[in-house]
Amino acid sequence: MMKRRLFLESMAKGGMVLASGLPLGMFDKGEITKITILHTNDMHSRIDPFPMDGGRFQGLGGMAKRSALIKRLRNENEHVLLLDSGDIFQGTPYFNFYGGELEFSLMSDMKYDVATLGNHDFDAGLEGFTKQLKHANFDFVSSNYDCRDTLLEPHIAEYKIIEKAGIKFGIFGLGIELKGLVPEELTGGVKYLDPIATAQRTALTLKKEKACDYVICLSHLGFKYRENKVSDLDLASQTENIDLILGGHTHTFLREIVIKENLKGKPVCINQAGWAGILLGKIDIYFENNKKSQCKSCKNLRVN
Amino acid sequence: MRKTLFFSFVLFTLCYACQTTNHLADVQSNSVRLDTLMVSEDQAMLAKIEPYRTDLMDQMNVAIAPLDTDLRKASPNSTLGNWFADILHASGEEIFNTKVDFAIQNSGGLRIPGLKEGDITVGLIYELMPFDNKLHLVSLGSAELKLLFDKMVEKGGWPISYGLQMSVMDSVVTDIKIHGQAIEDDKLYQVIIPDYIANGGDNCDFLVPLERKKSNIFIRDALIDYLKAQTEQGKIQTADATKRYIEL
């Protein structure tokens, strides 16, 4: 147990050392590929930076600043995935006045790949949400919101598979229980399914049946709770086949990824980027393409 | 047959051996804070936002109602609290199309210390009530009313509308009048309550199981609509300093 904990801790702390420790020659020969995952959550219609009014977050955030940063990171990194974990809507008058049009449109300009739905994305009802989808040039996924026979059905996929540099990413979404959080009139018949069981099933499909190399869960469940409520920490430890959980809802600022063991003792990375676009989450993932039984650079990360 | 099997086996072994896979070699995270030191902004995006921002400012700066005196927030009684709760009462009756007994608002829901004499703008209403609270019309019996009033006393008194008068001595409710009448034991009272409270917020769990009507209109929007209508009718907003929460 102790050994395992030390191992996990060293993984968490040693990120940078490990990265710089990867043999450069292998990059040159194309044996190692770096994929950069950029992500946000709970942007809450924060189009502009926080006003300079002496508040705690004054001057932070802003979509135009984020866009410039993303462009720079795309120049510096060949393979980028840009993801969002929900609550795009609600929080500034931009949403009240334009219904989410500008949020979706600017996210499309930044070339977001996939997003999931947060509870506040239901605030304008299913009609309000679908009305704005013409401005969204990216995909929405949710596995545990059963959207059958609702307005959302044609617009929400259970998962998306994206291939970057020959590496297959399976991306699925999990939403929080809507009862008590969103008035029933607004959720228009969308059914909430148990997130753990759903995740277990979806991640298995992605890893095994669809042969994805890496499975990412966009979660709006929340990082951690004192009360008995499903969190990302529970999700990580009670499932298998998930590699990375990008969370939301609890507006948690994580300095670096948290690594938990899954059901089978394998590490699951969890991250969350605060809220309001104050942080842009950034995770670099290195893959070595080699014979099935051989991995020269993997000695510190005994995954698979 | 045997030969075929053998070849299949060799082929399979060879393929397996030469098959490559993507091993996860390393993961490192380094999130970036978007602070003021990062001067660069996407100019094209700024230009795209600009017309929305200008339009928004224009809409926020719209004057919707004249106010002839300053309104101030305080507990338990205040001119801002009375004014706000009275509007909840009046606009609630319109929204639910029924007579209501009174309206309440939790103090914490009102986010500015007051309104200055002059024009009330849309932006000021957003500052006053930034939350997306909605109105519920909840049916309360005498027992639940007692719980509600005790809770309000515990919280130091909340804004209450016309129609309700509470007398309190040493933090104990001594008398209640609803439209001048004492509470009747077997009567159900219709009360306008923000959904935050009606859904159990501020430890008002006892309200959760009660029968209610819900409105999908934000309190903020209800306020704006009501004030606009009043202004159209030539009415001017003013202060009502009546004490509805009487400390004996």
XYZ file of C-alpha atoms in Angstrom:
552
model
C 0.000 0.000 0.000
C 2.784 2.336 1.059
C 4.716 1.494 -2.040
C 1.734 2.174 -4.222
C 1.122 5.505 -2.583
C 4.739 6.541 -3.007
C 4.563 5.512 -6.608
C 1.448 7.592 -7.196
C 2.883 10.559 -5.354
C 6.075 10.417 -7.311
C 3.985 10.366 -10.446
C 2.071 13.415 -9.364
C 5.111 15.399 -8.312
C 7.496 14.113 -10.890
C 5.622 15.233 -13.978
C 8.155 17.726 -15.128
C 11.164 15.589 -14.295
C 9.658 12.687 -16.134
C 8.888 14.814 -19.145
C 12.338 16.255 -19.413
C 13.642 12.779 -18.745
C 12.091 11.400 -21.896
C 14.881 10.665 -24.345
C 15.047 13.415 -26.942
C 16.280 11.023 -29.574
C 12.978 9.231 -29.433
C 11.146 12.477 -30.249
C 13.422 12.973 -33.232
C 12.770 9.486 -34.495
C 9.066 10.059 -34.059
C 8.762 7.292 -31.499
C 7.320 9.678 -28.922
C 4.335 11.884 -29.673
C 3.187 14.721 -27.458
C -0.508 15.558 -27.356
C -1.501 18.764 -25.581
C -4.910 18.831 -23.963
C -6.291 22.281 -23.230
C -9.479 22.540 -21.243
C -11.909 24.819 -19.450
C -14.963 24.384 -17.248
C -17.669 26.612 -15.771
C -16.881 29.568 -17.984
C -20.270 31.010 -16.980
C -20.629 33.491 -19.809
C -17.475 35.362 -18.769
C -16.767 36.967 -22.123
C -14.802 39.876 -20.647
C -12.107 39.707 -17.967
C -13.345 40.418 -14.418
C -13.717 44.190 -14.020
C -10.974 46.169 -12.261
C -13.149 46.875 -9.223
C -10.879 45.631 -6.476
C -12.505 42.200 -6.526
C -10.588 39.009 -5.928
C -10.428 38.081 -9.600
C -10.055 41.550 -11.105
C -8.423 41.537 -14.528
C -8.408 37.742 -14.760
C -9.923 35.716 -17.569
C -11.463 37.017 -20.777
C -12.193 35.102 -23.964
C -9.966 37.255 -26.226
C -7.005 36.652 -23.928
C -7.719 32.925 -23.862
C -7.991 32.865 -27.636
C -4.566 34.522 -28.022
C -3.056 32.026 -25.584
C -4.624 29.064 -27.375
C -3.316 30.315 -30.721
C 0.167 30.576 -29.242
C -0.041 27.090 -27.751
C -1.260 25.704 -31.070
C 1.800 27.225 -32.736
C 4.075 25.661 -30.144
C 2.359 22.269 -30.063
C 1.471 20.271 -33.120
C -1.300 18.152 -31.640
C -3.874 19.957 -29.519
C -7.265 18.920 -28.172
C -9.488 21.693 -26.757
C -12.263 20.547 -24.424
C -14.861 21.994 -22.040
C -16.644 20.406 -19.089
C -19.877 22.395 -18.988
C -21.633 25.434 -17.531
C -20.780 27.512 -20.537
C -23.983 29.484 -19.899
C -25.164 31.838 -17.158
C -23.355 34.330 -14.993
C -23.141 37.593 -16.889
C -25.721 39.664 -18.780
C -24.146 38.430 -22.028
C -26.115 35.255 -21.445
C -29.288 36.998 -20.325
C -29.275 39.241 -23.363
C -27.904 37.040 -26.156
C -28.835 33.566 -24.899
C -25.362 32.011 -25.261
C -24.810 32.958 -28.886
C -21.532 34.775 -28.233
C -20.178 32.044 -25.926
C -20.689 29.338 -28.585
C -19.440 31.546 -31.389
C -16.188 32.498 -29.620
C -15.591 28.888 -28.579
C -15.985 27.915 -32.229
C -13.431 30.574 -33.191
C -11.015 29.044 -30.678
C -11.699 25.674 -32.329
C -13.026 23.776 -29.365
C -13.342 20.084 -30.204
C -15.810 18.712 -27.651
C -17.835 19.941 -24.671
C -20.302 18.424 -22.228
C -23.371 19.960 -20.593
C -23.415 21.491 -17.131
C -26.581 22.122 -15.137
C -26.591 25.805 -16.132
C -26.556 24.895 -19.796
C -30.220 23.967 -19.205
C -31.060 27.441 -17.869
C -32.680 28.548 -21.117
C -34.415 25.179 -21.463
C -33.711 22.622 -24.166
C -35.154 25.029 -26.700
C -32.844 27.844 -25.646
C -29.841 25.534 -25.817
C -30.617 23.987 -29.194
C -31.468 27.402 -30.639
C -27.856 28.483 -30.080
C -26.272 25.344 -31.535
C -26.024 26.950 -34.959
C -23.245 29.067 -33.430
C -21.383 26.023 -32.073
C -18.927 24.481 -34.459
C -17.942 21.778 -31.983
C -19.552 18.647 -30.567
C -21.448 17.991 -27.364
C -21.206 14.662 -25.591
C -23.100 13.181 -22.657
C -23.388 9.539 -21.694
C -25.583 9.787 -18.635
C -28.149 12.308 -19.834
C -30.601 10.152 -21.701
C -31.813 12.580 -24.366
C -34.015 10.176 -26.284
C -37.299 11.710 -27.462
C -36.185 15.194 -26.453
C -35.063 18.220 -28.449
C -31.466 17.368 -27.563
C -31.488 13.894 -29.095
C -30.002 14.806 -32.493
C -27.371 17.095 -30.961
C -25.804 15.135 -28.125
C -23.553 12.155 -28.816
C -22.742 9.527 -26.232
C -19.048 9.929 -27.051
C -16.685 11.175 -29.744
C -13.554 9.522 -31.045
C -10.819 11.859 -32.255
C -7.579 10.672 -33.774
C -4.449 12.805 -33.391
C -1.106 11.642 -34.811
C -2.416 8.102 -35.021
C -3.513 8.095 -31.379
C -7.179 7.410 -30.757
C -8.897 9.491 -28.088
C -12.290 8.417 -26.810
C -14.116 11.345 -25.219
C -17.371 11.029 -23.300
C -19.368 13.262 -20.957
C -21.016 12.917 -17.549
C -23.514 15.378 -16.078
C -24.696 16.048 -12.550
C -28.125 15.024 -11.251
C -30.509 17.710 -12.445
C -33.291 17.127 -9.911
C -33.287 19.897 -7.332
C -30.718 21.830 -9.344
C -32.635 22.673 -12.504
C -36.425 23.128 -12.624
C -38.071 20.195 -14.376
C -39.709 22.464 -16.959
C -36.249 23.291 -18.276
C -34.843 19.779 -18.552
C -37.653 18.746 -20.886
C -37.642 14.997 -20.273
C -33.863 14.487 -20.209
C -33.245 11.540 -17.897
C -30.294 11.339 -15.536
C -28.587 7.952 -15.476
C -26.237 6.689 -12.786
C -22.859 8.228 -13.693
C -20.643 5.423 -12.357
C -22.466 2.592 -14.121
C -22.739 4.647 -17.304
C -19.061 5.601 -17.206
C -18.046 2.009 -16.657
C -20.032 0.886 -19.688
C -18.979 3.762 -21.986
C -15.288 3.628 -21.070
C -15.254 -0.130 -21.719
C -16.784 0.393 -25.145
C -14.221 3.064 -25.979
C -11.179 1.175 -24.706
C -12.001 -2.301 -25.917
C -14.572 -2.263 -28.686
C -13.427 1.009 -30.269
C -9.747 0.374 -29.427
C -9.091 3.892 -28.121
C -5.592 4.502 -26.786
C -6.754 7.072 -24.260
C -10.161 7.673 -22.688
C -11.145 11.131 -21.450
C -14.233 11.868 -19.382
C -15.610 15.418 -19.470
C -17.345 15.507 -16.115
C -19.660 18.063 -14.572
C -20.108 15.968 -11.426
C -17.826 18.040 -9.172
C -14.383 17.269 -7.771
C -15.143 16.318 -4.171
C -17.999 16.490 -1.678
C -18.346 16.218 2.057
C -21.845 14.864 1.677
C -22.701 11.620 -0.033
C -22.772 12.782 -3.651
C -20.943 11.275 -6.638
C -17.704 13.156 -7.321
C -14.814 12.864 -9.759
C -12.797 11.190 -7.006
C -15.514 8.513 -6.699
C -15.694 8.208 -10.457
C -11.953 7.613 -10.681
C -11.806 4.974 -7.965
C -15.000 3.097 -8.846
C -14.428 2.605 -12.579
C -11.819 1.301 -14.967
C -10.707 2.218 -18.497
C -10.777 5.980 -17.848
C -7.388 7.692 -18.205
C -8.275 11.315 -17.589
C -11.182 13.122 -15.950
C -11.582 16.797 -16.804
C -13.995 18.077 -14.188
C -16.257 21.006 -13.418
C -19.171 22.236 -11.284
C -17.276 22.726 -7.995
C -15.128 25.542 -9.467
C -12.046 23.805 -8.098
C -8.654 25.340 -8.835
C -6.154 22.494 -9.064
C -2.487 23.448 -9.198
C -1.711 20.182 -10.919
C -3.444 16.958 -11.816
C -4.581 14.688 -9.013
C -3.862 11.010 -9.590
C -6.082 8.296 -8.151
C -6.129 4.551 -8.496
C -8.996 3.037 -10.416
C -10.802 -0.245 -9.622
C -7.863 -2.181 -11.041
C -5.157 -0.122 -9.322
C -4.269 1.791 -12.450
C -3.756 5.550 -12.277
C -6.491 7.980 -13.340
C -5.599 11.655 -13.739
C -8.123 14.301 -12.635
C -7.962 18.006 -13.389
C -10.226 21.035 -13.006
C -9.514 24.601 -14.110
C -11.373 26.757 -11.574
C -14.078 28.704 -13.353
C -14.845 31.780 -15.466
C -11.869 31.175 -17.747
C -9.456 32.278 -15.032
C -7.341 29.216 -15.790
C -6.718 27.395 -19.014
C -6.128 23.770 -18.079
C -3.108 22.327 -19.865
C -2.019 18.706 -19.802
C 0.739 17.275 -21.988
C 0.468 13.576 -22.696
C 3.379 11.651 -24.174
C 2.870 8.433 -26.106
C 5.544 6.055 -27.242
C 4.703 4.095 -30.346
C 6.397 0.754 -30.002
C 5.857 -2.986 -30.087
C 2.985 -4.071 -27.917
C 5.295 -5.670 -25.392
C 7.933 -2.997 -25.365
C 8.057 0.596 -24.073
C 11.440 2.197 -23.567
C 10.274 5.405 -21.890
C 7.405 4.019 -19.817
C 9.410 2.766 -16.864
C 8.084 5.424 -14.504
C 4.479 5.213 -15.559
C 3.503 1.602 -15.456
C 0.246 1.990 -17.274
C -0.782 -1.118 -19.220
C -4.497 -28.773 -43.456
C -1.765 -29.092 -40.925
C 0.492 -26.879 -43.012
C -2.156 -24.185 -43.258
C -2.610 -24.222 -39.531
C 1.127 -23.968 -39.008
C 1.399 -21.011 -41.388
C -1.507 -19.289 -39.733
C 0.249 -19.691 -36.440
C 3.545 -18.279 -37.752
C 1.744 -15.421 -39.430
C -0.196 -14.636 -36.284
C 2.931 -14.675 -34.147
C 4.792 -12.480 -36.583
C 1.959 -9.986 -36.817
C 1.568 -9.885 -33.090
C 5.267 -9.270 -32.631
C 5.414 -6.508 -35.209
C 2.161 -4.846 -34.182
C 2.826 -1.505 -32.534
C 0.803 0.228 -29.925
C 0.659 3.676 -28.328
C 2.079 3.351 -24.838
C 1.246 6.090 -22.380
C 4.731 7.310 -21.491
C 4.113 10.391 -19.378
C 1.538 12.927 -18.283
C 2.319 16.391 -17.002
C 0.036 19.260 -16.184
C 0.754 22.968 -16.156
C -2.419 25.039 -16.283
C -2.046 28.673 -17.258
C -3.537 31.592 -15.332
C -4.995 34.243 -17.584
C -3.837 37.311 -15.709
C -3.348 40.947 -16.509
C 0.367 40.463 -17.097
C -0.506 38.554 -20.221
C -1.024 41.617 -22.356
C -1.821 39.999 -25.660
C -5.463 39.659 -26.595
C -6.859 38.255 -29.802
C -7.663 41.513 -31.615
C -10.041 39.882 -34.085
C -11.999 38.371 -31.214
C -12.070 41.675 -29.339
C -13.505 43.293 -32.443
C -16.162 40.581 -32.601
C -17.115 41.088 -28.940
C -17.173 44.883 -29.168
C -20.611 45.380 -30.765
C -22.166 42.989 -28.213
C -20.447 44.822 -25.355
C -21.570 48.218 -26.631
C -25.113 46.973 -27.132
C -25.092 45.438 -23.654
C -23.864 48.690 -22.098
C -26.576 50.564 -23.957
C -29.211 48.207 -22.597
C -27.816 48.280 -19.050
C -27.838 52.054 -19.067
C -31.521 52.242 -19.940
C -33.461 54.169 -17.292
C -36.651 52.322 -16.469
C -38.095 54.146 -13.486
C -37.626 57.430 -11.612
C -37.023 57.217 -7.864
C -37.822 60.294 -5.772
C -35.666 59.493 -2.741
C -32.805 57.253 -1.613
C -33.660 53.666 -0.628
C -31.437 52.002 1.952
C -30.974 48.375 2.941
C -31.079 47.455 6.631
C -32.500 44.785 8.946
C -35.143 44.120 10.031
C -36.939 47.095 8.414
C -35.672 49.154 5.521
C -36.945 51.271 2.690
C -35.133 49.110 0.137
C -36.510 45.911 1.692
C -40.090 47.235 1.806
C -39.883 48.511 -1.765
C -38.467 45.216 -3.046
C -40.888 42.940 -1.171
C -43.846 45.088 -2.229
C -42.874 44.681 -5.863
C -42.578 40.903 -5.364
C -46.077 40.946 -3.885
C -47.633 43.035 -6.665
C -45.846 41.444 -9.605
C -46.343 37.987 -8.076
C -50.107 38.548 -8.122
C -49.871 39.428 -11.812
C -47.600 36.503 -12.692
C -49.708 33.894 -10.881
C -52.940 35.711 -11.626
C -54.231 35.293 -8.089
C -54.509 37.145 -4.817
C -51.581 36.515 -2.479
C -51.282 37.165 1.245
C -47.756 38.551 1.382
C -44.237 38.242 -0.071
C -40.836 37.716 1.540
C -37.257 38.089 0.348
C -34.132 36.889 2.132
C -31.779 39.758 3.001
C -28.784 38.018 1.460
C -30.462 38.063 -1.938
C -30.291 41.843 -2.172
C -26.750 42.661 -3.217
C -26.408 46.428 -3.025
C -26.660 48.706 0.021
C -29.281 50.909 -1.580
C -30.601 52.826 -4.569
C -29.950 56.538 -5.050
C -32.604 59.090 -5.865
C -32.809 59.474 -9.625
C -33.199 57.009 -12.457
C -33.239 53.283 -11.759
C -31.458 51.593 -14.674
C -31.589 48.006 -15.897
C -27.951 47.677 -14.795
C -28.846 48.677 -11.224
C -31.516 45.972 -11.095
C -28.895 43.446 -12.256
C -26.590 44.620 -9.459
C -29.408 44.489 -6.913
C -30.479 40.969 -7.934
C -27.696 39.255 -9.900
C -29.022 35.797 -9.059
C -31.329 33.935 -11.344
C -33.894 33.478 -8.631
C -37.469 32.880 -9.645
C -40.750 33.271 -7.813
C -42.687 30.485 -6.156
C -46.201 30.846 -4.806
C -46.211 28.563 -1.790
C -49.230 27.448 0.263
C -48.485 27.608 3.987
C -50.667 26.441 6.868
C -50.458 28.011 10.310
C -47.785 25.562 11.511
C -45.491 26.302 8.565
C -46.096 30.027 8.912
C -44.852 29.765 12.473
C -41.688 27.972 11.323
C -41.139 30.615 8.657
C -41.568 33.529 11.067
C -39.262 31.897 13.627
C -36.652 31.466 10.904
C -36.986 35.109 9.889
C -36.532 36.237 13.484
C -33.487 33.990 13.804
C -32.027 35.655 10.697
C -32.586 39.141 12.110
C -35.637 39.913 10.029
C -36.125 39.709 6.270
C -37.764 42.131 3.867
C -41.531 41.565 4.012
C -44.287 43.055 1.920
C -47.430 44.951 2.802
C -50.081 42.697 4.256
C -47.795 41.222 6.903
C -47.003 42.676 10.308
C -44.860 40.835 12.840
C -44.367 41.803 16.460
C -41.294 40.394 18.133
C -40.123 40.570 21.715
C -36.757 39.155 22.848
C -36.463 37.216 19.617
C -39.864 35.604 20.084
C -42.799 36.273 17.785
C -45.590 37.704 19.946
C -48.120 38.697 17.332
C -48.787 38.277 13.620
C -51.318 40.146 11.528
C -51.988 39.202 7.932
C -54.005 41.946 6.293
C -55.041 42.992 9.770
C -56.284 39.541 10.798
C -54.825 36.974 13.167
C -53.677 33.680 11.644
C -56.509 31.187 11.235
C -55.560 27.635 12.124
C -57.253 25.824 9.224
C -56.498 28.335 6.491
C -53.849 27.987 3.768
C -51.947 31.208 3.084
C -50.531 32.067 -0.319
C -47.024 33.468 0.004
C -44.624 34.721 -2.672
C -41.168 33.307 -1.909
C -37.970 33.319 -4.001
C -37.254 29.783 -5.229
C -33.915 29.792 -3.433
C -35.732 29.924 -0.089
C -38.748 27.879 -1.206
C -36.353 25.091 -2.256
C -34.891 24.933 1.233
C -32.146 27.555 1.052
C -31.091 29.348 4.271
C -32.201 26.236 6.202
C -35.818 26.542 5.168
C -36.156 22.797 4.504
C -39.679 22.808 5.895
C -40.826 24.676 2.767
C -39.627 21.987 0.373
C -42.594 19.562 0.613
C -45.239 22.300 0.455
C -47.620 22.702 -2.442
C -46.632 25.515 -4.784
C -46.878 27.168 -8.164
C -43.629 27.975 -9.929
C -42.809 30.745 -12.324
C -40.019 30.579 -14.853
C -39.551 34.334 -14.866
C -36.435 35.586 -13.116
C -37.212 37.891 -10.206
C -34.919 40.416 -11.863
C -36.939 40.368 -15.064
C -40.203 40.520 -13.133
C -38.866 43.617 -11.371
C -37.831 45.273 -14.620
C -41.186 44.541 -16.271
C -43.095 45.796 -13.260
C -41.099 49.036 -13.033
C -41.457 49.700 -16.745
C -45.218 49.247 -16.499
C -45.407 51.574 -13.486
C -43.420 54.239 -15.311
C -45.711 53.925 -18.315
C -48.623 54.600 -15.977
C -46.830 57.736 -14.801
C -45.997 56.367 -11.352
C -42.845 57.409 -9.540
C -40.973 55.037 -7.227
C -40.802 56.165 -3.632
C -39.894 55.010 -0.150
C -42.274 53.364 2.297
C -40.723 53.511 5.760
C -43.542 51.616 7.518
C -42.243 49.242 10.187
C -43.595 45.799 9.398
C -41.340 44.023 11.856
C -42.054 45.623 15.181
C -39.603 44.997 17.996
C -41.302 45.432 21.329
